[in-house]
Short mmCIF file of C-alpha atoms and ligand atoms in Angstrom, two decimals:
data_model
loop_
_atom_site.label_atom_id
_atom_site.label_comp_id
_atom_site.label_asym_id
_atom_site.label_seq_id
_atom_site.Cartn_x
_atom_site.Cartn_y
_atom_site.Cartn_z
CA UNK W 1 87.08 -65.73 22.73
CA UNK W 2 85.78 -62.87 24.85
CA UNK W 3 87.50 -59.50 24.95
CA UNK W 4 89.19 -60.04 28.30
CA UNK W 5 90.70 -63.40 27.30
CA UNK W 6 91.91 -61.99 23.96
CA UNK W 7 93.62 -58.99 25.55
CA UNK W 8 95.20 -60.91 28.38
CA UNK W 9 96.46 -63.80 26.25
CA UNK W 10 97.49 -62.17 22.93
CA UNK W 11 101.25 -62.41 22.58
CA UNK W 12 101.96 -61.05 19.13
CA UNK W 13 100.09 -57.84 18.39
CA UNK W 14 99.99 -55.31 15.57
CA UNK W 15 99.39 -51.79 16.89
CA UNK W 16 98.57 -49.08 14.38
CA UNK W 17 98.76 -45.39 15.21
CA UNK W 18 97.22 -42.86 12.85
CA UNK W 19 98.59 -39.47 11.76
CA UNK W 20 95.85 -37.60 13.64
CA UNK W 21 97.05 -39.19 16.90
CA UNK W 22 100.74 -38.51 16.33
CA UNK W 23 100.73 -35.07 14.80
CA UNK W 24 99.33 -31.57 15.30
CA UNK W 25 99.39 -28.54 13.04
CA UNK W 26 103.02 -28.00 14.02
CA UNK W 27 104.08 -31.52 13.02
CA UNK W 28 104.98 -34.47 15.25
CA UNK W 29 103.67 -34.40 18.80
CA UNK W 30 106.72 -35.70 20.68
CA UNK W 31 104.84 -35.99 23.98
CA UNK W 32 102.31 -38.42 22.47
CA UNK W 33 105.10 -40.43 20.82
CA UNK W 34 106.91 -40.70 24.14
CA UNK W 35 103.78 -41.71 26.01
CA UNK W 36 102.75 -44.36 23.51
CA UNK W 37 106.30 -45.68 23.36
CA UNK W 38 106.42 -46.00 27.16
CA UNK W 39 103.18 -48.00 27.11
CA UNK W 40 104.39 -50.22 24.26
CA UNK W 41 107.66 -50.77 26.15
CA UNK W 42 105.61 -51.97 29.14
CA UNK W 43 103.80 -54.48 26.91
CA UNK W 44 107.14 -55.69 25.54
CA UNK W 45 108.48 -56.14 29.08
CA UNK W 46 105.41 -58.29 29.81
CA UNK W 47 106.60 -60.63 27.07
CA UNK W 48 104.40 -59.42 24.23
CA UNK W 49 105.76 -58.99 20.70
CA UNK W 50 104.65 -55.81 19.02
CA UNK W 51 104.79 -54.69 15.39
CA UNK W 52 103.96 -51.00 15.19
CA UNK W 53 102.36 -49.58 12.04
CA UNK W 54 102.87 -45.84 12.24
CA UNK W 55 101.54 -43.14 9.94
CA UNK W 56 102.65 -39.56 10.31
CA UNK W 57 105.39 -39.15 7.70
CA UNK W 58 103.48 -36.73 5.49
CA UNK W 59 102.08 -34.79 8.46
CA UNK W 60 105.55 -34.60 10.05
CA UNK W 61 106.90 -33.26 6.75
CA UNK W 62 104.17 -30.61 6.66
CA UNK W 63 105.13 -29.54 10.19
CA UNK W 64 108.79 -29.18 9.23
CA UNK W 65 108.04 -27.33 6.00
CA UNK W 66 105.22 -24.88 6.82
CA UNK W 67 105.79 -23.13 3.47
CA UNK W 68 104.67 -26.37 1.75
CA UNK W 69 102.04 -27.37 4.30
CA UNK W 70 99.16 -26.85 1.85
CA UNK W 71 100.73 -29.02 -0.87
CA UNK W 72 98.30 -31.58 -2.26
CA UNK W 73 99.77 -33.26 -5.38
CA UNK W 74 101.08 -36.82 -5.16
CA UNK W 75 104.67 -35.68 -5.79
CA UNK W 76 104.44 -32.99 -3.13
CA UNK W 77 103.07 -35.44 -0.57
CA UNK W 78 105.83 -37.88 -1.52
CA UNK W 79 108.39 -35.14 -0.94
CA UNK W 80 106.80 -34.29 2.43
CA UNK W 81 106.90 -37.98 3.41
CA UNK W 82 110.60 -38.13 2.49
CA UNK W 83 111.24 -35.27 4.93
CA UNK W 84 108.88 -36.56 7.60
CA UNK W 85 109.68 -40.30 7.67
CA UNK W 86 113.21 -39.75 8.98
CA UNK W 87 111.92 -37.40 11.67
CA UNK W 88 109.23 -39.89 12.66
CA UNK W 89 111.75 -42.72 13.03
CA UNK W 90 114.16 -40.51 14.89
CA UNK W 91 111.43 -39.65 17.40
CA UNK W 92 110.64 -43.35 17.91
CA UNK W 93 114.31 -44.29 18.20
CA UNK W 94 114.84 -41.75 20.96
CA UNK W 95 111.62 -42.71 22.72
CA UNK W 96 112.34 -46.47 22.70
CA UNK W 97 116.05 -46.07 23.51
CA UNK W 98 114.97 -44.97 27.00
CA UNK W 99 113.67 -48.50 27.55
CA UNK W 100 116.50 -50.35 25.86
CA UNK W 101 114.28 -51.35 22.94
CA UNK W 102 115.82 -51.35 19.48
CA UNK W 103 113.52 -50.33 16.65
CA UNK W 104 113.71 -51.16 12.94
CA UNK W 105 112.24 -49.17 10.08
CA UNK W 106 110.24 -51.25 7.58
CA UNK W 107 108.89 -49.40 4.55
CA UNK W 108 106.62 -51.39 2.27
CA UNK W 109 105.10 -50.78 -1.12
CA UNK W 110 102.31 -52.80 -2.65
CA UNK W 111 104.33 -53.67 -5.75
CA UNK W 112 107.07 -54.87 -3.41
CA UNK W 113 104.85 -57.68 -2.19
CA UNK W 114 102.79 -58.54 -5.28
CA UNK W 115 105.29 -61.29 -6.16
CA UNK W 116 104.66 -64.13 -3.72
CA UNK W 117 108.38 -64.70 -3.08
CA UNK W 118 108.88 -61.06 -2.11
CA UNK W 119 105.83 -61.20 0.18
CA UNK W 120 107.34 -64.25 1.88
CA UNK W 121 110.69 -62.50 2.03
CA UNK W 122 109.13 -59.54 3.85
CA UNK W 123 107.48 -62.02 6.20
CA UNK W 124 110.76 -63.74 7.00
CA UNK W 125 112.50 -60.42 7.67
CA UNK W 126 109.74 -59.29 10.03
CA UNK W 127 109.75 -62.62 11.86
CA UNK W 128 113.54 -62.39 12.22
CA UNK W 129 113.25 -58.91 13.76
CA UNK W 130 110.65 -60.13 16.25
CA UNK W 131 112.80 -63.15 17.02
CA UNK W 132 115.67 -60.75 17.81
CA UNK W 133 113.36 -58.75 20.15
CA UNK W 134 113.49 -55.76 17.83
CA UNK W 135 110.39 -53.64 17.40
CA UNK W 136 109.54 -53.20 13.71
CA UNK W 137 107.97 -49.83 12.89
CA UNK W 138 106.17 -50.08 9.59
CA UNK W 139 104.91 -47.47 7.17
CA UNK W 140 104.23 -47.31 3.47
CA UNK W 141 107.20 -46.19 1.42
CA UNK W 142 105.25 -43.10 0.37
CA UNK W 143 108.10 -41.58 -1.59
CA UNK W 144 108.00 -44.26 -4.29
CA UNK W 145 104.40 -45.52 -4.11
CA UNK W 146 102.42 -44.33 -7.12
CA UNK W 147 98.71 -43.77 -6.62
CA UNK W 148 97.49 -46.92 -8.42
CA UNK W 149 99.92 -49.02 -6.44
CA UNK W 150 99.34 -47.46 -3.04
CA UNK W 151 97.89 -49.45 -0.18
CA UNK W 152 94.55 -47.75 0.36
CA UNK W 153 95.90 -46.41 3.67
CA UNK W 154 97.68 -47.67 6.77
CA UNK W 155 94.50 -49.32 8.06
CA UNK W 156 94.72 -51.61 5.02
CA UNK W 157 98.49 -51.99 5.37
CA UNK W 158 97.94 -53.15 8.97
CA UNK W 159 95.78 -56.07 7.81
CA UNK W 160 98.66 -57.24 5.59
CA UNK W 161 100.97 -56.83 8.55
CA UNK W 162 98.76 -59.00 10.76
CA UNK W 163 99.21 -61.80 8.27
CA UNK W 164 102.91 -61.18 7.68
CA UNK W 165 103.82 -61.35 11.36
CA UNK W 166 101.16 -63.98 12.22
CA UNK W 167 99.67 -61.72 14.89
CA UNK W 168 96.85 -62.66 17.25
CA UNK W 169 95.33 -59.20 17.67
CA UNK W 170 95.07 -55.85 15.90
CA UNK W 171 94.90 -52.69 18.02
CA UNK W 172 94.04 -49.62 15.96
CA UNK W 173 94.61 -46.30 17.71
CA UNK W 174 92.71 -43.47 16.11
CA UNK W 175 91.57 -39.93 16.87
CA UNK W 176 88.10 -41.23 17.76
CA UNK W 177 87.41 -43.34 20.87
CA UNK W 178 85.92 -46.17 18.84
CA UNK W 179 82.88 -46.78 16.65
CA UNK W 180 79.81 -44.67 17.38
CA UNK W 181 76.32 -45.68 16.26
CA UNK W 182 76.25 -42.42 14.25
CA UNK W 183 78.85 -39.84 13.31
CA UNK W 184 79.68 -38.08 16.63
CA UNK W 185 80.91 -35.00 14.73
CA UNK W 186 77.33 -34.47 13.52
CA UNK W 187 75.19 -36.02 16.28
CA UNK W 188 75.92 -35.14 19.92
CA UNK W 189 73.74 -38.04 21.12
CA UNK W 190 75.86 -40.64 19.28
CA UNK W 191 76.73 -43.64 21.50
CA UNK W 192 79.89 -45.74 21.53
CA UNK W 193 79.46 -49.33 20.32
CA UNK W 194 81.44 -51.48 22.78
CA UNK W 195 81.41 -54.79 20.89
CA UNK W 196 80.77 -55.89 17.32
CA UNK W 197 80.20 -59.54 16.49
CA UNK W 198 79.96 -59.08 12.72
CA UNK W 199 80.95 -56.19 10.50
CA UNK W 200 77.89 -56.21 8.26
CA UNK W 201 76.04 -53.52 6.30
CA UNK W 202 74.31 -52.22 9.47
CA UNK W 203 77.69 -51.68 11.13
CA UNK W 204 79.25 -50.20 7.98
CA UNK W 205 76.40 -47.68 7.76
CA UNK W 206 77.40 -46.24 11.15
CA UNK W 207 80.54 -44.68 9.66
CA UNK W 208 80.29 -41.18 8.30
CA UNK W 209 81.71 -40.60 4.83
CA UNK W 210 84.64 -38.33 5.72
CA UNK W 211 88.33 -39.18 5.71
CA UNK W 212 90.44 -38.78 8.84
CA UNK W 213 91.76 -35.40 9.98
CA UNK W 214 95.38 -35.92 9.02
CA UNK W 215 95.85 -39.29 7.29
CA UNK W 216 94.14 -41.05 4.41
CA UNK W 217 91.86 -43.35 6.40
CA UNK W 218 88.55 -42.53 8.12
CA UNK W 219 85.91 -44.55 9.95
CA UNK W 220 84.84 -46.42 6.79
CA UNK W 221 88.40 -47.48 6.25
CA UNK W 222 88.66 -48.59 9.90
CA UNK W 223 85.52 -50.68 9.50
CA UNK W 224 86.74 -52.16 6.22
CA UNK W 225 89.93 -53.16 8.02
CA UNK W 226 87.87 -54.57 10.89
CA UNK W 227 85.92 -56.64 8.35
CA UNK W 228 89.12 -57.96 6.79
CA UNK W 229 90.82 -58.56 10.15
CA UNK W 230 87.87 -60.52 11.54
CA UNK W 231 87.64 -62.46 8.26
CA UNK W 232 91.24 -63.54 8.86
CA UNK W 233 89.93 -65.07 12.10
CA UNK W 234 91.51 -62.29 14.20
CA UNK W 235 90.03 -59.81 16.69
CA UNK W 236 90.51 -56.05 16.54
CA UNK W 237 90.24 -53.27 19.07
CA UNK W 238 89.63 -49.71 17.90
CA UNK W 239 90.40 -47.11 20.54
CA UNK W 240 91.34 -43.47 21.07
CA UNK W 241 95.07 -42.97 20.68
CA UNK W 242 95.01 -39.73 22.66
CA UNK W 243 93.15 -41.16 25.66
CA UNK W 244 95.66 -41.06 28.54
CA UNK W 245 97.36 -44.43 29.14
CA UNK W 246 95.15 -46.03 26.54
CA UNK W 247 97.27 -49.13 25.86
CA UNK W 248 98.03 -49.82 29.51
CA UNK W 249 94.36 -49.47 30.39
CA UNK W 250 92.92 -51.66 27.64
CA UNK W 251 95.44 -54.42 28.33
CA UNK W 252 94.58 -54.24 32.03
CA UNK W 253 90.98 -55.00 31.12
CA UNK W 254 89.33 -51.59 31.05
CA UNK W 255 86.49 -51.61 28.54
CA UNK W 256 87.49 -48.72 26.32
CA UNK W 257 86.98 -48.50 22.55
CA UNK W 258 85.21 -50.96 20.28
CA UNK W 259 86.08 -54.65 20.27
CA UNK W 260 85.48 -56.56 17.03
CA UNK W 261 85.19 -60.30 17.55
CA UNK W 262 87.06 -62.65 15.21
CA UNK W 263 84.83 -64.42 12.69
CA UNK W 264 84.41 -68.05 13.65
CA UNK W 265 84.35 -68.92 9.96
CA UNK W 266 87.76 -67.83 8.69
CA UNK W 267 87.49 -66.58 5.10
CA UNK W 268 91.13 -65.73 4.55
CA UNK W 269 93.67 -68.44 5.36
CA UNK W 270 96.71 -70.02 3.69
CA UNK W 271 97.71 -67.86 0.74
CA UNK W 272 94.33 -66.09 0.60
CA UNK W 273 95.44 -63.05 2.67
CA UNK W 274 98.21 -62.43 0.13
CA UNK W 275 95.72 -62.68 -2.75
CA UNK W 276 93.15 -60.51 -0.95
CA UNK W 277 95.40 -57.75 0.38
CA UNK W 278 98.56 -57.65 -1.72
CA UNK W 279 97.24 -58.26 -5.23
CA UNK W 280 95.43 -55.56 -7.13
CA UNK W 281 93.67 -56.86 -10.25
CA UNK W 282 93.13 -54.62 -13.24
CA UNK W 283 91.26 -57.04 -15.54
CA UNK W 284 87.90 -58.70 -14.89
CA UNK W 285 85.71 -61.71 -15.55
CA UNK W 286 81.92 -61.30 -15.49
CA UNK W 287 80.13 -64.26 -13.88
CA UNK W 288 76.54 -65.39 -14.23
CA UNK W 289 74.33 -65.61 -11.13
CA UNK W 290 74.95 -69.35 -10.71
CA UNK W 291 78.72 -68.91 -10.69
CA UNK W 292 78.50 -65.96 -8.27
CA UNK W 293 76.48 -68.15 -5.93
CA UNK W 294 78.85 -71.12 -6.29
CA UNK W 295 81.93 -68.99 -5.61
CA UNK W 296 80.56 -66.78 -2.83
CA UNK W 297 78.19 -69.15 -1.01
CA UNK W 298 79.45 -72.65 -1.67
CA UNK W 299 83.22 -72.19 -1.60
CA UNK W 300 83.47 -73.65 -5.13
CA UNK W 301 86.10 -73.13 -7.82
CA UNK W 302 85.25 -71.03 -10.86
CA UNK W 303 84.46 -73.07 -13.99
CA UNK W 304 84.31 -71.83 -17.58
CA UNK W 305 80.58 -72.53 -17.83
CA UNK W 306 79.74 -69.72 -15.36
CA UNK W 307 81.78 -66.99 -17.09
CA UNK W 308 79.85 -64.58 -19.30
CA UNK W 309 82.60 -62.21 -20.41
CA UNK W 310 86.33 -61.62 -20.27
CA UNK W 311 87.31 -57.94 -19.95
CA UNK W 312 90.83 -57.07 -21.03
CA UNK W 313 93.84 -59.11 -22.05
CA UNK W 314 96.05 -60.99 -19.64
CA UNK W 315 98.41 -63.94 -19.28
CA UNK W 316 97.74 -67.12 -17.30
CA UNK W 317 98.48 -66.77 -13.54
CA UNK W 318 97.24 -63.16 -13.52
CA UNK W 319 95.06 -62.00 -10.63
CA UNK W 320 91.67 -60.93 -12.01
CA UNK W 321 88.56 -59.41 -10.52
CA UNK W 322 85.40 -61.60 -10.48
CA UNK W 323 82.31 -59.45 -10.96
CA UNK W 324 78.59 -60.11 -11.02
CA UNK W 325 76.47 -58.95 -13.91
CA UNK W 326 76.05 -55.51 -12.28
CA UNK W 327 79.82 -55.07 -12.24
CA UNK W 328 80.19 -55.52 -8.46
CA UNK W 329 83.41 -57.27 -7.48
CA UNK W 330 82.58 -60.36 -5.43
CA UNK W 331 86.02 -61.98 -5.35
CA UNK W 332 89.49 -61.88 -6.88
CA UNK W 333 91.57 -64.83 -7.97
CA UNK W 334 94.47 -66.14 -10.03
CA UNK W 335 93.42 -67.49 -13.41
CA UNK W 336 94.83 -70.70 -14.87
CA UNK W 337 94.12 -69.49 -18.41
CA UNK W 338 95.18 -66.45 -20.44
CA UNK W 339 92.41 -64.19 -21.76
CA UNK W 340 92.66 -65.41 -25.38
CA UNK W 341 92.08 -69.03 -24.34
CA UNK W 342 89.37 -68.04 -21.87
CA UNK W 343 87.44 -66.29 -24.62
CA UNK W 344 87.27 -69.63 -26.48
CA UNK W 345 85.99 -71.64 -23.51
CA UNK W 346 83.63 -69.35 -21.55
CA UNK W 347 80.10 -70.67 -21.24
CA UNK W 348 81.36 -74.20 -22.07
CA UNK W 349 81.52 -77.36 -20.01
CA UNK W 350 84.90 -78.30 -18.54
CA UNK W 351 84.78 -81.56 -20.53
CA UNK W 352 84.87 -79.54 -23.78
CA UNK W 353 88.07 -77.65 -22.89
CA UNK W 354 90.37 -80.25 -24.47
CA UNK W 355 88.59 -80.11 -27.81
CA UNK W 356 88.28 -76.30 -27.82
CA UNK W 357 91.90 -75.57 -26.88
CA UNK W 358 93.64 -78.61 -28.30
CA UNK W 359 95.18 -79.63 -24.98
CA UNK W 360 93.87 -81.05 -21.72
CA UNK W 361 93.82 -77.93 -19.50
CA UNK W 362 92.74 -77.54 -15.88
CA UNK W 363 89.05 -78.05 -15.21
CA UNK W 364 88.99 -74.99 -12.89
CA UNK W 365 89.53 -71.58 -14.45
CA UNK W 366 90.29 -70.37 -10.93
CA UNK W 367 90.77 -72.93 -8.18
CA UNK W 368 89.06 -72.00 -4.91
CA UNK W 369 92.44 -72.07 -3.11
CA UNK W 370 93.61 -69.34 -5.48
CA UNK W 371 90.62 -67.12 -4.79
CA UNK W 372 89.68 -64.56 -2.12
CA UNK W 373 85.93 -63.97 -1.75
CA UNK W 374 84.99 -60.61 -0.23
CA UNK W 375 82.97 -60.81 2.98
CA UNK W 376 79.61 -59.03 2.91
N1 LIG N 401 101.82 -43.36 5.01
C1 LIG N 401 101.17 -42.11 5.34
C2 LIG N 401 102.05 -41.26 6.26
O1 LIG N 401 102.91 -41.79 6.94
C3 LIG N 401 99.85 -42.32 6.06
C4 LIG N 401 98.83 -43.12 5.34
C5 LIG N 401 97.51 -43.10 6.11
O2 LIG N 401 97.07 -42.03 6.48
O3 LIG N 401 96.92 -44.15 6.36
O4 LIG N 401 101.85 -40.09 6.33
#
């Protein structure tokens, strides 16, 4: 679908606003919050359903507590978020009240959705809010999220949200106007890329290395999210959150920002988005080149014969990382076997499993439906 058709027809949309858009040195920028809220309200009145992912809790906390503004440790940032999140929601509540729109605060943690039933529970709650015409405003529950269990940032959290609310479009509002062919902070002749058909290495290389001004993300993280969004078969628009009337203008058809086309070949469907974006494997399997090819190119299940090593100890039904012989993660998936049994069967044919383990186990170590293969 072309950009115009996507923007005019998308009904359910996830909009993400970054900290650098919403906050200044002094904390929350209430004018921006009011302006964006007015534009979102207009979209809602048109009959669109919006889920808003909003950063800004930590930055709002810094603004309120200038004496702690330089704080950097995880605990300090968690404390700042605890101060800022309430202020952020209060600002949204006041802004949306003017339009008769009720908002709901949804704070997620990664460990809150690792269990499939809790992921589905979050999904049902969000769908109920949308059904009631309430605007969910989502952020990470920074105060309790430990570093290992954090979502990488709110760009990554937004991809989970797209799947949870079954959205048709992701609009990411950032402090840059879109993707530039080189880092505009370094090169004044950098040009805006209006459309991207595939987020490949050439596109990824256009992002500079730096993080964002105020939040955790940066252009690399935006592009990673674009890659994941498009692999879910969904389009994304990256645009400048501080451009006047940005939402109204892009939905009216003005060609601002960078439009990422949905991949025609959907990589993540069914329960794969949950595996890909909610699970966070700690243990790994090393695959030989044949198995890497079968899993990544041919959409095949992982068999014992292609596994070269089992790293770490784990139970059956654990999510593990699948790595090539250089250690690069090519996929993640849920294993049917615990590590001690796997160690007895790796490198062997599936027909030998019964004899080696003493029972007739599954032929697939990881079934392809239980696997998420990373796009390249
Ligand atoms: N959850 C963080 C906050 O509200 C932002 C994370 C990010 O920058 O993506 O401050």
